[in-house]
Structure formats: C-alpha cells, structure tokens
Amino acid sequence: MLNTTGDFATPVHETINDILRDAEFDPLELTGAERLADIGFTSLLLARLIIHLETVFGVDPFEERFVVSDIRTVDELTAAYRQTVEASA
C-alpha cells in the first residue's frame, strides 16, 4: 500500500494499461481525462481493475465511500483511491 504522500496516478494508469493489454487492447498514454467506457472498460474489465487496485492501495473506495457507477474518468478513479487511502491513514 502507498503512503499518503505517494503518487496515485502512476499505479492507476499502469494497472489500467495492464488490464487493457490482458484484454488485447493497445496500451494508452493516459492523461486522466479519459472516460473509462471510451477506452474499452466494460463492467467486467472495471471489476478486474477495482480488484487489482485494491491490492495496490490496500483499500476499496467502493465499499463505503463511493459508488462505482459515479466514476466516469481515470482522474475520478484516481481521486477515489487517493481520498480513501488518505481517510484510512
């Protein structure tokens, strides 16, 4: 798990690209503004992403703090993990 001063965007972006590669999509140069649906994330891929990110950060922001369906962009996903990690510190 990262500490609260860690970089949150890099592991989120790397995990997104790992899952895209596994799904046989080309990896992307992510800015954070991308909509998850627009870069190929189906509900199944999103579930895999959340599982992987929970192991990276050690928290699940969708357990109590956020609703998955409200997260639309890479930046929103990153913010959900950042806020949850910071709140659990």
PDB file of N, CA, C and O in Angstrom, residues 16-54:
ATOM      1  N   ILE A  16      -4.417   0.172 -15.339  1.00  0.00           N
ATOM      2  CA  ILE A  16      -5.346   0.270 -16.473  1.00  0.00           C
ATOM      3  C   ILE A  16      -4.706  -0.325 -17.722  1.00  0.00           C
ATOM      4  O   ILE A  16      -5.314  -1.134 -18.430  1.00  0.00           O
ATOM      5  N   ASN A  17      -3.467   0.050 -18.001  1.00  0.00           N
ATOM      6  CA  ASN A  17      -2.798  -0.470 -19.192  1.00  0.00           C
ATOM      7  C   ASN A  17      -2.525  -1.966 -19.098  1.00  0.00           C
ATOM      8  O   ASN A  17      -2.613  -2.674 -20.104  1.00  0.00           O
ATOM      9  N   ASP A  18      -2.227  -2.469 -17.921  1.00  0.00           N
ATOM     10  CA  ASP A  18      -2.049  -3.921 -17.748  1.00  0.00           C
ATOM     11  C   ASP A  18      -3.339  -4.660 -18.112  1.00  0.00           C
ATOM     12  O   ASP A  18      -3.308  -5.677 -18.809  1.00  0.00           O
ATOM     13  N   ILE A  19      -4.451  -4.150 -17.648  1.00  0.00           N
ATOM     14  CA  ILE A  19      -5.741  -4.807 -17.926  1.00  0.00           C
ATOM     15  C   ILE A  19      -6.105  -4.664 -19.402  1.00  0.00           C
ATOM     16  O   ILE A  19      -6.605  -5.607 -20.013  1.00  0.00           O
ATOM     17  N   LEU A  20      -5.832  -3.508 -19.989  1.00  0.00           N
ATOM     18  CA  LEU A  20      -6.085  -3.344 -21.421  1.00  0.00           C
ATOM     19  C   LEU A  20      -5.252  -4.334 -22.239  1.00  0.00           C
ATOM     20  O   LEU A  20      -5.756  -4.945 -23.177  1.00  0.00           O
ATOM     21  N   ARG A  21      -3.980  -4.482 -21.876  1.00  0.00           N
ATOM     22  CA  ARG A  21      -3.119  -5.454 -22.583  1.00  0.00           C
ATOM     23  C   ARG A  21      -3.668  -6.866 -22.441  1.00  0.00           C
ATOM     24  O   ARG A  21      -3.713  -7.614 -23.409  1.00  0.00           O
ATOM     25  N   ASP A  22      -4.076  -7.237 -21.227  1.00  0.00           N
ATOM     26  CA  ASP A  22      -4.654  -8.570 -20.996  1.00  0.00           C
ATOM     27  C   ASP A  22      -5.910  -8.794 -21.845  1.00  0.00           C
ATOM     28  O   ASP A  22      -6.196  -9.920 -22.244  1.00  0.00           O
ATOM     29  N   ALA A  23      -6.649  -7.715 -22.109  1.00  0.00           N
ATOM     30  CA  ALA A  23      -7.871  -7.807 -22.910  1.00  0.00           C
ATOM     31  C   ALA A  23      -7.577  -7.618 -24.403  1.00  0.00           C
ATOM     32  O   ALA A  23      -8.499  -7.482 -25.196  1.00  0.00           O
ATOM     33  N   GLU A  24      -6.289  -7.590 -24.729  1.00  0.00           N
ATOM     34  CA  GLU A  24      -5.810  -7.469 -26.117  1.00  0.00           C
ATOM     35  C   GLU A  24      -6.121  -6.120 -26.746  1.00  0.00           C
ATOM     36  O   GLU A  24      -6.355  -6.010 -27.946  1.00  0.00           O
ATOM     37  N   PHE A  25      -6.107  -5.075 -25.925  1.00  0.00           N
ATOM     38  CA  PHE A  25      -6.171  -3.694 -26.407  1.00  0.00           C
ATOM     39  C   PHE A  25      -4.766  -3.127 -26.367  1.00  0.00           C
ATOM     40  O   PHE A  25      -3.929  -3.579 -25.570  1.00  0.00           O
ATOM     41  N   ASP A  26      -4.506  -2.128 -27.172  1.00  0.00           N
ATOM     42  CA  ASP A  26      -3.213  -1.456 -27.116  1.00  0.00           C
ATOM     43  C   ASP A  26      -3.154  -0.588 -25.865  1.00  0.00           C
ATOM     44  O   ASP A  26      -4.151   0.056 -25.509  1.00  0.00           O
ATOM     45  N   PRO A  27      -1.992  -0.533 -25.201  1.00  0.00           N
ATOM     46  CA  PRO A  27      -1.860   0.368 -24.051  1.00  0.00           C
ATOM     47  C   PRO A  27      -1.968   1.823 -24.511  1.00  0.00           C
ATOM     48  O   PRO A  27      -1.725   2.133 -25.679  1.00  0.00           O
ATOM     49  N   LEU A  28      -2.342   2.677 -23.596  1.00  0.00           N
ATOM     50  CA  LEU A  28      -2.580   4.086 -23.918  1.00  0.00           C
ATOM     51  C   LEU A  28      -1.675   4.996 -23.108  1.00  0.00           C
ATOM     52  O   LEU A  28      -1.286   4.668 -21.988  1.00  0.00           O
ATOM     53  N   GLU A  29      -1.389   6.147 -23.645  1.00  0.00           N
ATOM     54  CA  GLU A  29      -0.726   7.219 -22.902  1.00  0.00           C
ATOM     55  C   GLU A  29      -1.848   7.999 -22.233  1.00  0.00           C
ATOM     56  O   GLU A  29      -2.536   8.794 -22.875  1.00  0.00           O
ATOM     57  N   LEU A  30      -2.059   7.748 -20.967  1.00  0.00           N
ATOM     58  CA  LEU A  30      -3.220   8.309 -20.265  1.00  0.00           C
ATOM     59  C   LEU A  30      -2.926   9.691 -19.692  1.00  0.00           C
ATOM     60  O   LEU A  30      -1.848   9.935 -19.155  1.00  0.00           O
ATOM     61  N   THR A  31      -3.912  10.571 -19.790  1.00  0.00           N
ATOM     62  CA  THR A  31      -3.802  11.902 -19.198  1.00  0.00           C
ATOM     63  C   THR A  31      -4.625  12.002 -17.917  1.00  0.00           C
ATOM     64  O   THR A  31      -4.390  12.885 -17.109  1.00  0.00           O
ATOM     65  N   GLY A  32      -5.612  11.136 -17.786  1.00  0.00           N
ATOM     66  CA  GLY A  32      -6.521  11.172 -16.656  1.00  0.00           C
ATOM     67  C   GLY A  32      -7.908  11.625 -17.052  1.00  0.00           C
ATOM     68  O   GLY A  32      -8.885  11.317 -16.389  1.00  0.00           O
ATOM     69  N   ALA A  33      -8.008  12.357 -18.147  1.00  0.00           N
ATOM     70  CA  ALA A  33      -9.299  12.881 -18.589  1.00  0.00           C
ATOM     71  C   ALA A  33     -10.123  11.838 -19.347  1.00  0.00           C
ATOM     72  O   ALA A  33     -11.319  12.058 -19.584  1.00  0.00           O
ATOM     73  N   GLU A  34      -9.530  10.716 -19.680  1.00  0.00           N
ATOM     74  CA  GLU A  34     -10.224   9.703 -20.471  1.00  0.00           C
ATOM     75  C   GLU A  34     -11.398   9.114 -19.701  1.00  0.00           C
ATOM     76  O   GLU A  34     -11.299   8.821 -18.520  1.00  0.00           O
ATOM     77  N   ARG A  35     -12.491   8.926 -20.430  1.00  0.00           N
ATOM     78  CA  ARG A  35     -13.636   8.218 -19.860  1.00  0.00           C
ATOM     79  C   ARG A  35     -13.333   6.723 -19.931  1.00  0.00           C
ATOM     80  O   ARG A  35     -12.886   6.228 -20.961  1.00  0.00           O
ATOM     81  N   LEU A  36     -13.560   6.020 -18.849  1.00  0.00           N
ATOM     82  CA  LEU A  36     -13.250   4.592 -18.792  1.00  0.00           C
ATOM     83  C   LEU A  36     -13.986   3.819 -19.884  1.00  0.00           C
ATOM     84  O   LEU A  36     -13.402   2.947 -20.528  1.00  0.00           O
ATOM     85  N   ALA A  37     -15.230   4.147 -20.126  1.00  0.00           N
ATOM     86  CA  ALA A  37     -16.007   3.455 -21.168  1.00  0.00           C
ATOM     87  C   ALA A  37     -15.413   3.703 -22.557  1.00  0.00           C
ATOM     88  O   ALA A  37     -15.393   2.803 -23.397  1.00  0.00           O
ATOM     89  N   ASP A  38     -14.891   4.891 -22.772  1.00  0.00           N
ATOM     90  CA  ASP A  38     -14.334   5.241 -24.086  1.00  0.00           C
ATOM     91  C   ASP A  38     -13.017   4.532 -24.381  1.00  0.00           C
ATOM     92  O   ASP A  38     -12.648   4.400 -25.548  1.00  0.00           O
ATOM     93  N   ILE A  39     -12.308   4.097 -23.348  1.00  0.00           N
ATOM     94  CA  ILE A  39     -11.034   3.403 -23.594  1.00  0.00           C
ATOM     95  C   ILE A  39     -11.186   1.886 -23.518  1.00  0.00           C
ATOM     96  O   ILE A  39     -10.202   1.157 -23.526  1.00  0.00           O
ATOM     97  N   GLY A  40     -12.427   1.416 -23.477  1.00  0.00           N
ATOM     98  CA  GLY A  40     -12.670  -0.019 -23.588  1.00  0.00           C
ATOM     99  C   GLY A  40     -13.076  -0.743 -22.332  1.00  0.00           C
ATOM    100  O   GLY A  40     -13.182  -1.969 -22.330  1.00  0.00           O
ATOM    101  N   PHE A  41     -13.320  -0.010 -21.251  1.00  0.00           N
ATOM    102  CA  PHE A  41     -13.663  -0.678 -20.000  1.00  0.00           C
ATOM    103  C   PHE A  41     -15.146  -1.025 -19.943  1.00  0.00           C
ATOM    104  O   PHE A  41     -16.000  -0.160 -19.823  1.00  0.00           O
ATOM    105  N   THR A  42     -15.409  -2.314 -20.018  1.00  0.00           N
ATOM    106  CA  THR A  42     -16.746  -2.861 -19.794  1.00  0.00           C
ATOM    107  C   THR A  42     -16.914  -3.045 -18.291  1.00  0.00           C
ATOM    108  O   THR A  42     -15.964  -2.851 -17.523  1.00  0.00           O
ATOM    109  N   SER A  43     -18.078  -3.454 -17.870  1.00  0.00           N
ATOM    110  CA  SER A  43     -18.290  -3.686 -16.435  1.00  0.00           C
ATOM    111  C   SER A  43     -17.368  -4.787 -15.917  1.00  0.00           C
ATOM    112  O   SER A  43     -16.862  -4.700 -14.790  1.00  0.00           O
ATOM    113  N   LEU A  44     -17.110  -5.808 -16.725  1.00  0.00           N
ATOM    114  CA  LEU A  44     -16.209  -6.886 -16.313  1.00  0.00           C
ATOM    115  C   LEU A  44     -14.774  -6.388 -16.162  1.00  0.00           C
ATOM    116  O   LEU A  44     -14.103  -6.686 -15.171  1.00  0.00           O
ATOM    117  N   LEU A  45     -14.301  -5.608 -17.127  1.00  0.00           N
ATOM    118  CA  LEU A  45     -12.944  -5.065 -17.023  1.00  0.00           C
ATOM    119  C   LEU A  45     -12.833  -4.084 -15.863  1.00  0.00           C
ATOM    120  O   LEU A  45     -11.804  -4.038 -15.184  1.00  0.00           O
ATOM    121  N   LEU A  46     -13.882  -3.315 -15.616  1.00  0.00           N
ATOM    122  CA  LEU A  46     -13.867  -2.394 -14.487  1.00  0.00           C
ATOM    123  C   LEU A  46     -13.793  -3.161 -13.172  1.00  0.00           C
ATOM    124  O   LEU A  46     -13.053  -2.771 -12.257  1.00  0.00           O
ATOM    125  N   ALA A  47     -14.514  -4.263 -13.065  1.00  0.00           N
ATOM    126  CA  ALA A  47     -14.439  -5.090 -11.860  1.00  0.00           C
ATOM    127  C   ALA A  47     -13.020  -5.620 -11.663  1.00  0.00           C
ATOM    128  O   ALA A  47     -12.505  -5.615 -10.540  1.00  0.00           O
ATOM    129  N   ARG A  48     -12.385  -6.082 -12.738  1.00  0.00           N
ATOM    130  CA  ARG A  48     -10.995  -6.550 -12.640  1.00  0.00           C
ATOM    131  C   ARG A  48     -10.065  -5.419 -12.209  1.00  0.00           C
ATOM    132  O   ARG A  48      -9.173  -5.623 -11.381  1.00  0.00           O
ATOM    133  N   LEU A  49     -10.288  -4.233 -12.750  1.00  0.00           N
ATOM    134  CA  LEU A  49      -9.465  -3.080 -12.399  1.00  0.00           C
ATOM    135  C   LEU A  49      -9.586  -2.766 -10.907  1.00  0.00           C
ATOM    136  O   LEU A  49      -8.581  -2.550 -10.223  1.00  0.00           O
ATOM    137  N   ILE A  50     -10.798  -2.764 -10.397  1.00  0.00           N
ATOM    138  CA  ILE A  50     -11.020  -2.461  -8.981  1.00  0.00           C
ATOM    139  C   ILE A  50     -10.350  -3.500  -8.087  1.00  0.00           C
ATOM    140  O   ILE A  50      -9.733  -3.157  -7.075  1.00  0.00           O
ATOM    141  N   ILE A  51     -10.433  -4.760  -8.465  1.00  0.00           N
ATOM    142  CA  ILE A  51      -9.780  -5.823  -7.687  1.00  0.00           C
ATOM    143  C   ILE A  51      -8.264  -5.615  -7.666  1.00  0.00           C
ATOM    144  O   ILE A  51      -7.622  -5.697  -6.612  1.00  0.00           O
ATOM    145  N   HIS A  52      -7.691  -5.315  -8.820  1.00  0.00           N
ATOM    146  CA  HIS A  52      -6.248  -5.090  -8.887  1.00  0.00           C
ATOM    147  C   HIS A  52      -5.833  -3.856  -8.081  1.00  0.00           C
ATOM    148  O   HIS A  52      -4.826  -3.881  -7.374  1.00  0.00           O
ATOM    149  N   LEU A  53      -6.601  -2.779  -8.209  1.00  0.00           N
ATOM    150  CA  LEU A  53      -6.248  -1.563  -7.486  1.00  0.00           C
ATOM    151  C   LEU A  53      -6.401  -1.727  -5.974  1.00  0.00           C
ATOM    152  O   LEU A  53      -5.660  -1.105  -5.206  1.00  0.00           O
ATOM    153  N   GLU A  54      -7.320  -2.574  -5.558  1.00  0.00           N
ATOM    154  CA  GLU A  54      -7.437  -2.836  -4.123  1.00  0.00           C
ATOM    155  C   GLU A  54      -6.159  -3.484  -3.592  1.00  0.00           C
ATOM    156  O   GLU A  54      -5.712  -3.172  -2.486  1.00  0.00           O
TER     157      GLU A  54
END
